[in-house]
Structure formats: C-alpha cells, structure tokens
Short mmCIF file of C-alpha atoms in Angstrom, two decimals:
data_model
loop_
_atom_site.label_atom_id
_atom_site.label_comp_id
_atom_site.label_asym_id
_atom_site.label_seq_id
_atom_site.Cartn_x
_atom_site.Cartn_y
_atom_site.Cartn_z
CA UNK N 1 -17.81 9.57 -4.65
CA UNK N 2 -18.65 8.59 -1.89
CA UNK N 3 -16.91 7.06 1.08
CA UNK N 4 -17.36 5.13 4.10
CA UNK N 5 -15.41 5.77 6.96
CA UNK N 6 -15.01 2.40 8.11
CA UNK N 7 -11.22 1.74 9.83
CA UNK N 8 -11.78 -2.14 10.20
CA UNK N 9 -9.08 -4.06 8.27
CA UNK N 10 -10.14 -6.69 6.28
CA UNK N 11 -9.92 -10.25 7.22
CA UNK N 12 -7.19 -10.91 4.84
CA UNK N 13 -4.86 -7.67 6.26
CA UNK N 14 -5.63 -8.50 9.35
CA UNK N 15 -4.25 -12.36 8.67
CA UNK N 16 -1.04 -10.58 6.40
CA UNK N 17 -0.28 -7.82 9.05
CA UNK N 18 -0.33 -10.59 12.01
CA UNK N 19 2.32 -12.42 10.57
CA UNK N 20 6.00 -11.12 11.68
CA UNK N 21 7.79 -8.97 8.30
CA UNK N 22 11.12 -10.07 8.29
CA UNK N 23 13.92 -7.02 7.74
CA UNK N 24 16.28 -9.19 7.78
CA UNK N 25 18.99 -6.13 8.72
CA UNK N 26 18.39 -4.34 5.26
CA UNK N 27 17.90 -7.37 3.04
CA UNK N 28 14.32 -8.28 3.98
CA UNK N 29 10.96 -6.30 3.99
CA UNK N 30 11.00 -2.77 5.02
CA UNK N 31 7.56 -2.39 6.83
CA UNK N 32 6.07 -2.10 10.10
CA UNK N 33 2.40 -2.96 10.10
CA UNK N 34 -0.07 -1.21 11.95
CA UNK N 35 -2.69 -2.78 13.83
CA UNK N 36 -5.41 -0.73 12.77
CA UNK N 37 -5.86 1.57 10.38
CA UNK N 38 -4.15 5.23 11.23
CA UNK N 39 -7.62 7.31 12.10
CA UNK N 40 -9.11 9.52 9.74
CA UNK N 41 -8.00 12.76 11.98
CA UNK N 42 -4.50 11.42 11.44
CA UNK N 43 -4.60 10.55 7.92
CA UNK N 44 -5.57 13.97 7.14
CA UNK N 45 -2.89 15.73 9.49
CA UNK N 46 -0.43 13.15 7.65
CA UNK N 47 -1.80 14.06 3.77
CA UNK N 48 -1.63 17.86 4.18
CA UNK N 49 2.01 18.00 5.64
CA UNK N 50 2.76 15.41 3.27
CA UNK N 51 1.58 17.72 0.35
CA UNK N 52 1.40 21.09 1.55
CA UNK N 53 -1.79 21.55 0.98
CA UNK N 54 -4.11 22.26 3.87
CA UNK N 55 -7.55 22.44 1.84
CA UNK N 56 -6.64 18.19 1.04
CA UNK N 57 -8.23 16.03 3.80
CA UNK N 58 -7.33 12.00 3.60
CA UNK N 59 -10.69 10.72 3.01
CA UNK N 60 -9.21 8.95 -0.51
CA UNK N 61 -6.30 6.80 1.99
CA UNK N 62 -6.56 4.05 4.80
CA UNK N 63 -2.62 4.08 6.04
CA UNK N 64 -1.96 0.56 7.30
CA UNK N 65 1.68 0.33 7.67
CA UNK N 66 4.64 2.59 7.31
CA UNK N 67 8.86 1.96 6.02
CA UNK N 68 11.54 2.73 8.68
CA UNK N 69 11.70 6.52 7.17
CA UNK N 70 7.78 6.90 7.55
CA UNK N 71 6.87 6.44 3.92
CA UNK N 72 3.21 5.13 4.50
CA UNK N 73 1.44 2.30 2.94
CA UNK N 74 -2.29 2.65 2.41
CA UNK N 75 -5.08 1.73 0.16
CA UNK N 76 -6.52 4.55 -2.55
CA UNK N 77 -9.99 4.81 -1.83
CA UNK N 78 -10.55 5.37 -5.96
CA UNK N 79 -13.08 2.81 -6.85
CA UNK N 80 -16.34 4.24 -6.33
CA UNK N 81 -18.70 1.55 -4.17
CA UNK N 82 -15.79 -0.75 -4.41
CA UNK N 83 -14.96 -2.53 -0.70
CA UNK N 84 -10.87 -1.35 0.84
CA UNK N 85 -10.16 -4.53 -0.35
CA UNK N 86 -10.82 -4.10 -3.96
CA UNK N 87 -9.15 -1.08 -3.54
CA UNK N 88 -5.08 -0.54 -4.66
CA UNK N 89 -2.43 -0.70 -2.44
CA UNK N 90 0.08 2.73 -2.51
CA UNK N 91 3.20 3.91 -1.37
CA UNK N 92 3.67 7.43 -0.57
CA UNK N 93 7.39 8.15 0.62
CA UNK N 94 8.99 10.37 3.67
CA UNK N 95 11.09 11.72 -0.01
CA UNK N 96 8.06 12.22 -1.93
CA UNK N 97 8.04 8.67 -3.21
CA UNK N 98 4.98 7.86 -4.80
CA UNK N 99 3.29 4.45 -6.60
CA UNK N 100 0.80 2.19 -6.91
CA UNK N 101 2.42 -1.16 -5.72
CA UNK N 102 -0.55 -3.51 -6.20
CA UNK N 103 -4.41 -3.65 -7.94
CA UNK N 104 -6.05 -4.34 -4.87
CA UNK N 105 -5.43 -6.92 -1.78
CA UNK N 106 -4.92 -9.81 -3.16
CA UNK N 107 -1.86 -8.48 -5.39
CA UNK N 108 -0.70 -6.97 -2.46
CA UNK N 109 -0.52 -10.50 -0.21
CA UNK N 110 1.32 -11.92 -2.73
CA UNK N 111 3.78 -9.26 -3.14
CA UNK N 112 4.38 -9.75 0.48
CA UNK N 113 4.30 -13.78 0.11
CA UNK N 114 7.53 -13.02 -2.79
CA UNK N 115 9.19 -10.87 0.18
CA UNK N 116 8.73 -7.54 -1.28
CA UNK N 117 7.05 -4.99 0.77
CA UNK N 118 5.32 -1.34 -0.43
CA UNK N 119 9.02 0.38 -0.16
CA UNK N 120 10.60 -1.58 -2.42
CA UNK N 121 7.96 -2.19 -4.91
CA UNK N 122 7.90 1.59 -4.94
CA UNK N 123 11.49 1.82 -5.31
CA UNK N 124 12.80 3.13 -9.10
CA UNK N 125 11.29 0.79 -11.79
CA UNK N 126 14.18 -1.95 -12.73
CA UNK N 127 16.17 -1.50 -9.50
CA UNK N 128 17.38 -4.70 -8.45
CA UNK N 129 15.57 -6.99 -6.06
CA UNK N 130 15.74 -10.56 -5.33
CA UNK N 131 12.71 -13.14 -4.73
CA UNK N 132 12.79 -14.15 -1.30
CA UNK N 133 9.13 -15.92 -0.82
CA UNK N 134 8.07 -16.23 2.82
CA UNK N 135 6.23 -19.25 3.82
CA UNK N 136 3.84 -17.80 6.48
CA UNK N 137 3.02 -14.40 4.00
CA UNK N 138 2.25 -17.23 1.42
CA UNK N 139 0.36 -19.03 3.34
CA UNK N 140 -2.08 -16.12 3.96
CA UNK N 141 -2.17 -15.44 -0.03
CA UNK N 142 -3.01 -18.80 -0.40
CA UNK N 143 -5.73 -18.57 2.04
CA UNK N 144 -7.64 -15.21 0.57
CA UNK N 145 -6.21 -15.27 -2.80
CA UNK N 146 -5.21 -18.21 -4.26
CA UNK N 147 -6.08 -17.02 -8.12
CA UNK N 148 -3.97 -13.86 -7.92
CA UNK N 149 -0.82 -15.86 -7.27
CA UNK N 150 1.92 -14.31 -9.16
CA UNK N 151 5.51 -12.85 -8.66
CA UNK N 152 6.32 -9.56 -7.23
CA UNK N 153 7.82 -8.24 -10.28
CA UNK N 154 4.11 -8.68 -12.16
CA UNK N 155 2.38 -7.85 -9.12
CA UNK N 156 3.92 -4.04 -9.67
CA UNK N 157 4.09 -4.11 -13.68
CA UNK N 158 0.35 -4.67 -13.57
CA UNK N 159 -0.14 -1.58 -10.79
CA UNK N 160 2.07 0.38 -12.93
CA UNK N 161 -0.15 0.34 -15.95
CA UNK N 162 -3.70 0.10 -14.73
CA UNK N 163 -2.73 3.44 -12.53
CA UNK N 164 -0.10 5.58 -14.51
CA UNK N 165 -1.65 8.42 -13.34
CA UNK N 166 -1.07 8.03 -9.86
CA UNK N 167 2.06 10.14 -9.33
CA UNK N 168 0.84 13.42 -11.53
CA UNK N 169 -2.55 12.95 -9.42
CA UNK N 170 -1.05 13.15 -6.34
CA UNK N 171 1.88 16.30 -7.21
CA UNK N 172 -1.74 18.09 -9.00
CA UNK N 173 -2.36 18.41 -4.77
CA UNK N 174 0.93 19.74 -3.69
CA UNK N 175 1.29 23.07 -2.41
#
C-alpha cells in the first residue's frame, strides 16, 4: 500500500478540533485535540514504545488528539488510495487499550456531536455512558456530514464489526 505522507487535517477535523471539548470534571469528553497532526518522526517514536517493537514505524496512523493518560486518537491509514478522511478513527490506550471507534470521519463528528470522545467509545463494550449531544460538535457534523447522523452507541457498534480485527492486528506487532 501505499501512503502519502500528507499531515494536513481535513477541513472537517480541522472545524471538529477548533471547537472547545468539554470535560466537564470527569463527566464530559476526555480529549485534547491537537492542532496538527503529531509528525511522522513522532508517530513512529510513539508506535514502537507503544508496542515494543522497534522494526514497526507509524506510517499506518495520523495521531490527532490524545485522553488525559496519553491514549492517542488517530486515523488507520488501512484503505488503500482511500483519502484520511475515509479512513477509521482508533483509539490506542496509555493501558494497551485498543479499538476502532468510528468508520471514517464522518462517524467520528458525530460521535463527538453525541458527547462521546475516542476514550470512551473505546472503553469496555456495554459500559455505561450517557448521551450528552453538544450543539457546536453538532453543528460541525451537520456541516460535513449530515447523512451519517446517528447516535454514539451505533457510531461504535458499526466500527466494531466492520474492523473486528483491529485489536489481534495490532498485539500480532507487540514485542
């Protein structure tokens, strides 16, 4: 496959990561938004400590954002000649978290516009979490992807079964 290197966000990131994510002390969003994508020299540095592996480079991730522990949000570069944003949205965890928390993009602004960040969609499967839309985050789903609107909840279910994979693929490269 082959991959560009291109660390622009997209215009629609760029609009979602803009907009203040409320943490509202523990009961909001846990995620801090970059303002650019983390450069490819620190992506790999990142991917090998986070696996172990030092023959890995992170050619396959563009980190975006990151939890308060440092669990980073990125997109997986796994759609050959697909653009980032057609690309789906991951969670890879300071604990060894790992999941796919939205198809591409537009899932992933409207898991934001339902108040649920990459953290807690990646958090165990049926672990409680309450709706809490945010207008502005909506407003910028709206804007780039009005027909993807849907609830957080489906947002992951549908992540969860077009990539069930995703978790064996990535502890294949641990050292």
């Amino acid at each position: 496959m082959t991959l560009t290197d291109d660390r622009q966000f997209p215009a629609a990131l760029a609009a979602a990561m803009a907009v203040p994510i409320d943490y509202a002390d523990g009961d909001g969003i846990d995620f801090e938004p970059y303002e650019a994508f983390l450069s490819a020299e620190d992506t790999t540095d990142w991917f090998r400590a986070w696996t172990g592996n030092n023959e890995l480079d992170g050619d396959a991730f563009r980190v975006f954002g990151q939890d308060g522990t440092g669990g980073y949000a990125a997109f997986w570069l796994v759609r050959p000649g697909l653009p980032t944003a057609e690309q789906p949205v991951v969670f890879l965890g300071s604990e060894g978290e790992t999941a796919v928390v939205a198809r591409d993009l537009g899932d992933f602004l409207w898991l934001l516009a339902d108040g649920c960040g990459p953290y807690e969609a990646a958090a165990p499967y049926g672990a409680e979490w309450t709706s809490r839309p945010d207008d502005a985050l909506t407003a910028v789903a709206e804007r780039f992807a009005p027909d993807a609107r849907r609830p957080a909840g489906a947002v992951i279910e549908l992540a969860a079964e077009e990539f069930p994979d995703f978790e064996d693929t990535v502890m294949d490269l641990c050292r």
